[in-house]
Coordinates of C-alpha atoms and ligand atoms in Angstrom, one line a residue:
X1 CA -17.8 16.8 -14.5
X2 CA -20.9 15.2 -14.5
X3 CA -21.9 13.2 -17.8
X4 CA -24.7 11.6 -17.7
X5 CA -26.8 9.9 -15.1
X6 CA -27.3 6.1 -13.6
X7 CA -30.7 4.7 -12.4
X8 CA -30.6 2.3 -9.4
X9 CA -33.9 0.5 -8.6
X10 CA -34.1 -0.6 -5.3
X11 CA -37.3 -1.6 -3.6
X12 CA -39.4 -0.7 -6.0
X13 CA -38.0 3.0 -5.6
X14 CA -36.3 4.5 -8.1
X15 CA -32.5 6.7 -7.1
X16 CA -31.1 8.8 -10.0
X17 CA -26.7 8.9 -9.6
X18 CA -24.5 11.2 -11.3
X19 CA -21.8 10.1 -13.4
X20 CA -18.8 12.2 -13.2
X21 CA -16.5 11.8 -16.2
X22 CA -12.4 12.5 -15.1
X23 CA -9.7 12.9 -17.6
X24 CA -8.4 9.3 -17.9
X25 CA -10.1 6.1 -16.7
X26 CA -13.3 4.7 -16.1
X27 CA -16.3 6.7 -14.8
X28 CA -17.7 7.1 -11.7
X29 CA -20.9 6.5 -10.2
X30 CA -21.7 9.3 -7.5
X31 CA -23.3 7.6 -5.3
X32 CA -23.1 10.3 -2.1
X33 CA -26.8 10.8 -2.2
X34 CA -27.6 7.0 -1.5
X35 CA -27.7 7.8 2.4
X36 CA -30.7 9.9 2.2
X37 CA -32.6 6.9 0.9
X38 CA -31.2 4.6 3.6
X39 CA -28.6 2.7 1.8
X40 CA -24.9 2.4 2.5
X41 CA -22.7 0.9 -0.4
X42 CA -20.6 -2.1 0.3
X43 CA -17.1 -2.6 -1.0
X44 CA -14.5 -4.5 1.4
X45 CA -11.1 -3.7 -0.3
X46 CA -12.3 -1.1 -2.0
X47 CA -12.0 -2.4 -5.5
X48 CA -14.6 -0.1 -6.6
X49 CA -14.8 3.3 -5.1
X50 CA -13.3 6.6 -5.6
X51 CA -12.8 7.8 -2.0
X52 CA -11.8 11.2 -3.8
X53 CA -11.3 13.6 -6.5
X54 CA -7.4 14.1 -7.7
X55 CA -5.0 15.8 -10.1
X56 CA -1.6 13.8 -9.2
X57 CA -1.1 10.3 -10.4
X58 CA -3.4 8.0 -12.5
X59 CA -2.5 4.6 -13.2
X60 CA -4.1 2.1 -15.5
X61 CA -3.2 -1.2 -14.2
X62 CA -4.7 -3.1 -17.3
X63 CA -2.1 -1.5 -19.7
X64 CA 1.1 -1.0 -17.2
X65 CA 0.5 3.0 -17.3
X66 CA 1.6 5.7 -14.5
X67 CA 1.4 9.0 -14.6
X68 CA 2.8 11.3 -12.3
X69 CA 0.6 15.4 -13.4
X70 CA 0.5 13.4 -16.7
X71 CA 4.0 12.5 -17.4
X72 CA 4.7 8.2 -17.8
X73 CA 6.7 7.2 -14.6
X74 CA 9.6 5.4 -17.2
X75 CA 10.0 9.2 -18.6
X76 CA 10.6 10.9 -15.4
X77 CA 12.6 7.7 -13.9
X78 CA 15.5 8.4 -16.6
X79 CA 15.4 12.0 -17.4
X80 CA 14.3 13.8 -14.4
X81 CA 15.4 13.5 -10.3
X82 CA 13.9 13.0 -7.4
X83 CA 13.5 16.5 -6.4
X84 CA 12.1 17.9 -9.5
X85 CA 9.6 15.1 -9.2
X86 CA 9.1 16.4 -5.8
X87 CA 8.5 20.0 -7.2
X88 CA 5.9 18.4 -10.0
X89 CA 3.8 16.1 -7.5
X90 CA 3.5 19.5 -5.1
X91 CA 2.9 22.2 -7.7
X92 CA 1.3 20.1 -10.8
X93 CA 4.4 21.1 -13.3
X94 CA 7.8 21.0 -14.0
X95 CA 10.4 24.1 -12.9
X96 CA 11.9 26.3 -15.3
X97 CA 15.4 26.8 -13.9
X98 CA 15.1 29.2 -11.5
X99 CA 11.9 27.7 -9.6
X100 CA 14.2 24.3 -9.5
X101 CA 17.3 26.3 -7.9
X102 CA 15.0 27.7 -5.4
X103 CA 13.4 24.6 -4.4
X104 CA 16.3 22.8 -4.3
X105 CA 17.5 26.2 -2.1
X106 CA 14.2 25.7 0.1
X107 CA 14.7 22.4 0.8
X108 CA 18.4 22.3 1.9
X109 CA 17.5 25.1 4.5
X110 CA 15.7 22.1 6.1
X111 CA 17.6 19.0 6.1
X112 CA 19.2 19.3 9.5
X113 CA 17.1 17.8 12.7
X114 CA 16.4 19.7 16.1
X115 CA 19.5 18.9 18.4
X116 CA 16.9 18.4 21.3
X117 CA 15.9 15.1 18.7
X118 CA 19.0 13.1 19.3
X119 CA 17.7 12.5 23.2
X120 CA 14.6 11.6 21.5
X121 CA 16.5 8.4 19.4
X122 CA 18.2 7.5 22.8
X123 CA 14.7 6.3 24.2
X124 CA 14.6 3.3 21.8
X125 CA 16.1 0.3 22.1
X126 CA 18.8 -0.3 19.4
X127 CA 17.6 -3.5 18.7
X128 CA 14.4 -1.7 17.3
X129 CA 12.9 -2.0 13.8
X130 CA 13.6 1.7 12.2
X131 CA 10.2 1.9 11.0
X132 CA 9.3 1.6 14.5
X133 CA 11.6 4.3 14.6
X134 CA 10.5 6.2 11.9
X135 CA 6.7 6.6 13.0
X136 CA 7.6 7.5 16.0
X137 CA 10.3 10.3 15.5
X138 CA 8.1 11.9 12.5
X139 CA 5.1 11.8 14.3
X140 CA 7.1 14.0 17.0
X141 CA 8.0 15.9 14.7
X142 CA 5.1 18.2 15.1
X143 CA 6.7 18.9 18.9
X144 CA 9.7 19.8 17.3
X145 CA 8.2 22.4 15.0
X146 CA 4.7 24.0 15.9
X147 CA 5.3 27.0 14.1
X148 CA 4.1 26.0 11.2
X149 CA 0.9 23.6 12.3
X150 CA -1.8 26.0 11.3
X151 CA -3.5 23.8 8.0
X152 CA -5.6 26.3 7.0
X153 CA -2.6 28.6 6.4
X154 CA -1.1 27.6 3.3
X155 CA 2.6 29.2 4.2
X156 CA 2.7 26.3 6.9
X157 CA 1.8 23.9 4.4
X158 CA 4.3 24.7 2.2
X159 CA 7.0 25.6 5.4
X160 CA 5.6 21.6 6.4
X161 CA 6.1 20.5 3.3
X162 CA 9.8 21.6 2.8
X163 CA 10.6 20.4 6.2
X164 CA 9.5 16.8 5.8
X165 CA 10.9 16.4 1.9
X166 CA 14.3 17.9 3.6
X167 CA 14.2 15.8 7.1
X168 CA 13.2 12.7 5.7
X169 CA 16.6 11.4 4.9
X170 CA 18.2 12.6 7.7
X171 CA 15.8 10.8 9.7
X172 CA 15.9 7.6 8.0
X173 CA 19.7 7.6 8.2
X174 CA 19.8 8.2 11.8
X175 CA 18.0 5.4 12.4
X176 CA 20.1 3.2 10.7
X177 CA 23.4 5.1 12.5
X178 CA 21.2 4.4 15.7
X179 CA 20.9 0.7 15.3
X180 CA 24.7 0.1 14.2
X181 CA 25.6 2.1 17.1
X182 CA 27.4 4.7 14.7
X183 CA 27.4 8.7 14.9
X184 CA 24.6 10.4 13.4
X185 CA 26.5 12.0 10.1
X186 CA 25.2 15.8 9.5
X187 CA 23.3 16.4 6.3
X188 CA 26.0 17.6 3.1
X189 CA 24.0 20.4 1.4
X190 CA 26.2 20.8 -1.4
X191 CA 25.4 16.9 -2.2
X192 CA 22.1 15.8 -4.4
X193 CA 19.5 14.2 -2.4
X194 CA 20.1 10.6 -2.6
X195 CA 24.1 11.6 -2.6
X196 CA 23.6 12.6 0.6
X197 CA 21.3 10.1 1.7
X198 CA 23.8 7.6 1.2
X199 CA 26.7 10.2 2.8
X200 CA 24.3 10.2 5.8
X201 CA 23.9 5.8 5.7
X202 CA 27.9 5.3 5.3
X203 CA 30.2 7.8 5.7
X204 CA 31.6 8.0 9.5
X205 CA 33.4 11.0 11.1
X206 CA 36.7 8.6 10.7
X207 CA 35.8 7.9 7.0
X208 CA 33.8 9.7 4.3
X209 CA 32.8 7.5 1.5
X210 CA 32.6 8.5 -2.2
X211 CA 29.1 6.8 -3.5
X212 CA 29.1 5.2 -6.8
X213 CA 27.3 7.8 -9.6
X214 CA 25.9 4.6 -10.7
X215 CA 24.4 3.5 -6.9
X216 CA 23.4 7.3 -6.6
X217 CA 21.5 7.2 -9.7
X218 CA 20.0 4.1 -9.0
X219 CA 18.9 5.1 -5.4
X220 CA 17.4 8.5 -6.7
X221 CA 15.3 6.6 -9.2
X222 CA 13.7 4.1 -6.5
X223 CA 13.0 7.2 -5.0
X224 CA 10.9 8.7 -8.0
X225 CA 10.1 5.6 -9.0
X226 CA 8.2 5.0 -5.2
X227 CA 7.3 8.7 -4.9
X228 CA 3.5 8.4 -5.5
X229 CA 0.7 5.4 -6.8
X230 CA -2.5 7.5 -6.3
X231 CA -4.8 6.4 -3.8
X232 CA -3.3 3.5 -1.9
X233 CA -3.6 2.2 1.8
X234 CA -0.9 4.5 3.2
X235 CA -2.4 7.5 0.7
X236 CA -5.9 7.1 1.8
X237 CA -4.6 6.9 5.4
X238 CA -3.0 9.8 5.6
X239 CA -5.9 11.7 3.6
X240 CA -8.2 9.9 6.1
X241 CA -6.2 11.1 9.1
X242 CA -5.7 14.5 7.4
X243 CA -9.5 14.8 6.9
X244 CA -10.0 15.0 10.6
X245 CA -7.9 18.1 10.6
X246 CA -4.7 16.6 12.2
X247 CA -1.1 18.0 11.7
X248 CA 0.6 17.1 8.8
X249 CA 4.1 15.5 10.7
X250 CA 1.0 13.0 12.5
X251 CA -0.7 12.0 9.2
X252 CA 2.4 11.1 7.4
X253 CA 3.6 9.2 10.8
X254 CA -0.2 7.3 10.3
X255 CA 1.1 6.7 6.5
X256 CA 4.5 5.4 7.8
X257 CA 2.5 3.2 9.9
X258 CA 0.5 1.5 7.1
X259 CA 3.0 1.5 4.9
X260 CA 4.9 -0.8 7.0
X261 CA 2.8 -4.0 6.4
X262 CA 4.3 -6.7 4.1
X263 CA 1.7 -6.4 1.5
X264 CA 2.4 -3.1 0.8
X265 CA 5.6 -1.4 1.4
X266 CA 7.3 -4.0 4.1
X267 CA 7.2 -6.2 0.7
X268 CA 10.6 -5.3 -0.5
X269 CA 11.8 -6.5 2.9
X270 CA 10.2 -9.6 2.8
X271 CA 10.9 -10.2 -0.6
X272 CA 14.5 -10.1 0.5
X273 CA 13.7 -12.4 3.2
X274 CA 12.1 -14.6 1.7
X275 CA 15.4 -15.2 -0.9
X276 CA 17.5 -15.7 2.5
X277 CA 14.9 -18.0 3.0
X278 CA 15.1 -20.0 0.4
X279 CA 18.8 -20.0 0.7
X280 CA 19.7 -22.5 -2.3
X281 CA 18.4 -22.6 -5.9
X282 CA 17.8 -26.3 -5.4
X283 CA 14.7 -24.8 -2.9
X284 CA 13.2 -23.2 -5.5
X285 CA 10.6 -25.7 -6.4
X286 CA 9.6 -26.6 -3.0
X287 CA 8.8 -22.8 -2.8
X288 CA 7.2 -22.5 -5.9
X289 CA 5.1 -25.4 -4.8
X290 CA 4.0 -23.6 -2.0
X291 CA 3.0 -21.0 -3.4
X292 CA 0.6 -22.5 -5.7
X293 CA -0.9 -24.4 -3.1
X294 CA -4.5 -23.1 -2.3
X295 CA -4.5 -23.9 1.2
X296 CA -0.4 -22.9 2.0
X297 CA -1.1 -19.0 2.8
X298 CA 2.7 -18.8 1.6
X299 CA 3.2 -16.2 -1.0
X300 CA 5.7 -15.1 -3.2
X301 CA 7.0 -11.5 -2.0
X302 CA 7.7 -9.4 -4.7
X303 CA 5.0 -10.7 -6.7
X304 CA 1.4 -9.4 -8.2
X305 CA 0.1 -6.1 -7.1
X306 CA -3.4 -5.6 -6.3
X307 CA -4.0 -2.6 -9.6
X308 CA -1.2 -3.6 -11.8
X309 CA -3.0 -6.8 -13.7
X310 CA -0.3 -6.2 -16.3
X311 CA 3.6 -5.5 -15.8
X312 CA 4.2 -2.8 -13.6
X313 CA 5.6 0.1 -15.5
X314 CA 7.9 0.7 -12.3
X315 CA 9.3 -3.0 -12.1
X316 CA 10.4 -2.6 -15.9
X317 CA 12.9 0.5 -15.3
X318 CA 13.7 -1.1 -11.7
X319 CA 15.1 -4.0 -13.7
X320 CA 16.8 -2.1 -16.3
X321 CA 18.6 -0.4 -13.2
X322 CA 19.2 -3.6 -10.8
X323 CA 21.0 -5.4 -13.4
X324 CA 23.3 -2.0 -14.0
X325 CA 23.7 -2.3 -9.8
X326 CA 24.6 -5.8 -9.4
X327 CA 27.6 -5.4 -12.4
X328 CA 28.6 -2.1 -11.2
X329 CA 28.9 -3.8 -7.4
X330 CA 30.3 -7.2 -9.5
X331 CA 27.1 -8.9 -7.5
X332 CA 25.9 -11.2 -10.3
X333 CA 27.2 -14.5 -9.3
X334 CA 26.3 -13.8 -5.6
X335 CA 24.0 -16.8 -5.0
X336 CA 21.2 -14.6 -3.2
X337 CA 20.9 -12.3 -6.6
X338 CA 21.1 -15.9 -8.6
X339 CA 18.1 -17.5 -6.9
X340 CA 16.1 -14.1 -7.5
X341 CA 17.0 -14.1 -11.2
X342 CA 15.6 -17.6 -11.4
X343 CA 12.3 -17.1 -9.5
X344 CA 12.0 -14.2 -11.8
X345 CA 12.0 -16.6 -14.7
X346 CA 10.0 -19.1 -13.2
X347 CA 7.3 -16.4 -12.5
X348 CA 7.5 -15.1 -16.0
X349 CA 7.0 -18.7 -17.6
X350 CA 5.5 -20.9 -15.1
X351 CA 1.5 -20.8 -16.0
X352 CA 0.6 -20.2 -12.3
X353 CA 1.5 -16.6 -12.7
X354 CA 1.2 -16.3 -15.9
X355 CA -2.2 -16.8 -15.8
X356 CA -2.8 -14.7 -12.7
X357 CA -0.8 -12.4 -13.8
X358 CA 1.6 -12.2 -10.9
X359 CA 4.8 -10.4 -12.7
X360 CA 7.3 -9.6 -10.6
X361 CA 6.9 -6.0 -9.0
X362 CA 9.2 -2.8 -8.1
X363 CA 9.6 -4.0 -4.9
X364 CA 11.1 -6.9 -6.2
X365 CA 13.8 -5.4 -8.2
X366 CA 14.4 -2.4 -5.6
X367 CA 15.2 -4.9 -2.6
X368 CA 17.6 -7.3 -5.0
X369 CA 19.0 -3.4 -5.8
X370 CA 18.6 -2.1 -2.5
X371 CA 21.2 -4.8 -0.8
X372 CA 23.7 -4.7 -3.7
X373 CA 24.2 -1.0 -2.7
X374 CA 24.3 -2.0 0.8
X375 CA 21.2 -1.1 2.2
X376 CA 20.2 -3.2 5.4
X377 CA 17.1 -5.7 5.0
X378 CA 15.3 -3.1 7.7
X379 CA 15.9 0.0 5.8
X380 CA 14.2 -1.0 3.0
X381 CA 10.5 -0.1 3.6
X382 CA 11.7 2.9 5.6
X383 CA 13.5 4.0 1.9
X384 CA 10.1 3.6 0.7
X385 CA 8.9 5.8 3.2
X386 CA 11.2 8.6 2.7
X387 CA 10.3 8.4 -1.2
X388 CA 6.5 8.2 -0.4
X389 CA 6.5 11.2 1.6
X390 CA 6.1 13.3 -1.5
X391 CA 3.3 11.5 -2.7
X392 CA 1.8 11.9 0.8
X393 CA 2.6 15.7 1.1
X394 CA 0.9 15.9 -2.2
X395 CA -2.4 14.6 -1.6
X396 CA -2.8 15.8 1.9
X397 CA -2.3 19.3 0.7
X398 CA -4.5 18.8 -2.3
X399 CA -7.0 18.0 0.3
X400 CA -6.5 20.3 2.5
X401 CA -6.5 23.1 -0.1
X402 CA -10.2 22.1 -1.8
X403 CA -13.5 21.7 -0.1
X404 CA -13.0 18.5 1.9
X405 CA -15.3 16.8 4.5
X406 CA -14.2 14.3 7.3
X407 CA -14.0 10.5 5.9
X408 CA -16.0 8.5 8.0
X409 CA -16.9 5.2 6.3
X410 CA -20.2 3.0 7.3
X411 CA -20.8 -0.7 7.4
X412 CA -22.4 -3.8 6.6
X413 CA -23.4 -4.5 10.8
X414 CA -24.0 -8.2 11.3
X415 CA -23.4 -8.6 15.2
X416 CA -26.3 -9.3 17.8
X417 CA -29.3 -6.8 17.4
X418 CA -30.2 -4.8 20.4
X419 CA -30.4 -7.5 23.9
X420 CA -30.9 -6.2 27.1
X421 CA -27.9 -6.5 29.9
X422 CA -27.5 -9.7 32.3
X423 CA -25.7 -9.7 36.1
X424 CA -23.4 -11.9 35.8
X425 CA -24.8 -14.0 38.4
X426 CA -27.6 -14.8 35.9
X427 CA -25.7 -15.5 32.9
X428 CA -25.5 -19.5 31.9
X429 CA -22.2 -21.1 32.0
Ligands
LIG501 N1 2.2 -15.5 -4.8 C1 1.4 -16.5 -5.1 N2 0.1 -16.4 -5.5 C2 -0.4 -15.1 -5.5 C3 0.4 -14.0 -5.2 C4 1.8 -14.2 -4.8 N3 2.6 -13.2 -4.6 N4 -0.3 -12.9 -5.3 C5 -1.5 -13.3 -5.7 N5 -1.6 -14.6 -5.8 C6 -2.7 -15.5 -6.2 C7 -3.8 -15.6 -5.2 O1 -3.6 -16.7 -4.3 C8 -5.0 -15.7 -6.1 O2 -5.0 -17.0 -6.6 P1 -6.5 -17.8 -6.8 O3 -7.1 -16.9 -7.9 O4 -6.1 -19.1 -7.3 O5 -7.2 -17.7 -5.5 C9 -4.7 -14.8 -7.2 O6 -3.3 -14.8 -7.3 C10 -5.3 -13.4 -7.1 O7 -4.8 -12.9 -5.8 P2 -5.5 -11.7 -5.0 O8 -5.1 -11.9 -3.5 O9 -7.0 -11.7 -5.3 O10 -4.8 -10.4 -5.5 P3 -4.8 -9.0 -4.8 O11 -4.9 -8.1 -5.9 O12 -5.8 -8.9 -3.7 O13 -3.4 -9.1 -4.1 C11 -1.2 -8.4 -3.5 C12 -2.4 -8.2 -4.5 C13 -0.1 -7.4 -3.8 C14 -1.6 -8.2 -2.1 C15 -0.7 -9.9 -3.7 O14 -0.3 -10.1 -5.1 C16 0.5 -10.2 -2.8 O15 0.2 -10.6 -1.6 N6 1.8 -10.1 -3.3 C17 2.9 -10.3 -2.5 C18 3.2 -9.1 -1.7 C19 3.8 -8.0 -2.5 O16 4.7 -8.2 -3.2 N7 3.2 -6.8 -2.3 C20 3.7 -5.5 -2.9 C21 2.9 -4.9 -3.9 S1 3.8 -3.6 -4.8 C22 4.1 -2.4 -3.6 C23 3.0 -1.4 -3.4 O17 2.6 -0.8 -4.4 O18 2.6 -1.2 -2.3

């Protein structure tokens, strides 16, 4: 909606911008018509651009608020599930009872893998990372099931959809079974999603385990808790891939992709890395140390998040729920989970982060949580994955479905200006 209008004078010209007015948070200056009077903007990071209009998540990272369709993140974390959340990020509300039962319906038809896929697995070494893993397998996914590739048609979409809320876990477990040099376990339909998902990590055709309620609860919040964040690098990655018209199984492989660095969702791995790190609480300070040190690029993992300038809503059920893990697992004296608790403390009275405002974040408290249920270090960003995967679906469809144009940012070019070409006889040494 536009409100009102900015005036930008530039070279003694004068450029009239629309501002458009959303339902929460700041405005927005249109500035889309700048290029027909020559002028790019310039915003390395993106701090301060809207790459796009959307209906799905809004955060406010000065007052610690997410909303997923409208509803606060600490809400849906302790009275809802994964999969409803999944049904509320595609389709903008909550089920009645029968729409749940026939999601939940739709997406169990779809949580087994092609057969042909296991030869697919045995290409990789086992010694691989399983994100590796992952981007690979769901980018071929789109080999596996062309029938449903046609974006404009919104059946496929949906078809799409279903198949990669359903094959996600499957896939993510495999890859763990591949590593360990285990049998892949077949999906349990008549389990809840992260029931399964753990069925699928642990049980073995000698040995079927019986998951905690508590570890099940705790894994399917991480999953809501992780299932969208608006328009963030993986997000915008797969919208940017998506806006080039490309399937939906290869833009949420390019989202796996960016997902995997450590300042996004590889943190939770290297948060946990970093405590193995540090090995011994009497460490601590040398670490702190580091970290305060300007010209040390050693940070603390699991700390400060680049639109959360306040506690991260997330972090503050996540805690809630990792203490609950590490008593029900009788973790708490483990000396790993000790020198986390302390860094936590340090970080929430030390003036370096106070100041800064570098609070502990999900990530954080999900990895500590993550390894008391058992979770390998490696599977902890692909988890991530396989909860972001909504979120991705989401926005990619939202896209897709509303008039969209191919993203194609411009730059600030500083390099030579035009030269003509030398042999290279005549160039100077
Ligand atoms: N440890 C020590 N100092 C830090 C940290 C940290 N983890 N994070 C930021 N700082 C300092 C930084 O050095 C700077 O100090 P100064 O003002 O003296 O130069 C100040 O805090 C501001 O940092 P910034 O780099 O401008 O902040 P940013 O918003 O660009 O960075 C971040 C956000 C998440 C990349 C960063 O906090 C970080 O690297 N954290 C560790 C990685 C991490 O946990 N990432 C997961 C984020 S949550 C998962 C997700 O949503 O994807």
């Amino acid at each position: 909606m536009v409100n009102n209008k900015a005036t930008l004078k530039v070279a003694g010209k004068q450029i009239d911008l629309n501002i458009l007015k959303g339902t929460l948070g700041p405005d927005v200056i249109d500035v889309s018509s700048l290029v027909k009077n020559d002028y790019f903007t310039y915003d390395p990071g993106f701090l301060s651009t809207a790459a796009c209009e959307s209906k799905i998540t809004f955060i406010d990272g000065d007052k610690g608020i997410l909303l997923y369709r409208g509803y606060p993140i600490d809400q849906l974390a302790m009275k809802s599930n994964f999969v409803e959340v999944c049904y509320l990020l595609l389709n903008g509300e909550l089920p009645n009872q029968i729409q749940y039962d026939e999601f939940c319906k739709a997406i169990n038809r779809h949580t087994m893998v092609h057969e042909q896929m296991r030869n697919f697995f045995n290409g990789f070494r086992r010694d691989a990372h399983p994100m590796a893993v992952m981007v690979g397998v769901v980018g071929a996914l789109s080999a596996f099931y062309h029938d449903t590739l046609d974006i404009k048609n919104p059946e496929h979409r949906v078809v799409s959809a279903f198949r990669l809320i359903a094959k996600m876990p499957t896939i993510a477990a495999m890859c763990h079974k591949y590593s360990v040099g285990q049998p892949f376990m077949p999906p349990q339909n008549h389990m809840s999603y992260a029931e399964n998902f753990l069925h699928m990590m642990f049980s073995t055709p000698c040995e079927e385990t019986k998951p905690n309620p508590i570890l099940v609860r705790a894994l399917d919040q991480i999953l809501t808790l992780h299932a969208d964040h608006e328009q963030n690098a993986s997000t915008s990655t797969v919208r940017l891939a998506g806006s080039t018209g490309a399937n939906p199984f290869a833009c949420i492989s390019a989202g796996i992709a960016a997902l995997w660095g450590p300042a996004h969702g590889g943190a939770n791995e290297a948060a946990l890395n970093m405590l193995h790190e540090i090995g011994d609480s009497s460490r601590i300070p040398k670490y702190i140390a580091r970290a305060k040190d300007p010209n040390d690029p050693f940070r603390l993992m699991g700390f400060g998040h680049r639109v959360y300038k306040n506690y991260d809503p997330r972090a503050k059920v996540m805690r809630k729920t990792c203490y609950e893990v590490l008593e029900a697992v009788g973790a708490h004296d483990n000396p790993l989970f000790k020198i986390a608790m302390e860094l936590e403390k340090i970080a929430l009275e030390d003036s370096y982060f106070v100041e800064r405002k570098l609070y502990p974040n999900v990530d954080f408290y999900s990895g500590i949580t993550l390894s008391a249920i058992g979770i390998p270090i490696n599977m902890f960003t692909v988890i991530f994955a396989l909860a972001r995967t909504i979120g991705w679906i989401a926005h990619w469809n939202e896209m897709i479905s509303s008039p969209y144009r191919l993203s194609r940012p411009r730059q600030l070019y500083t390099g030579s200006v035009e030269r003509d070409y030398v042999s290279i006889n005549q160039r100077s040494e």
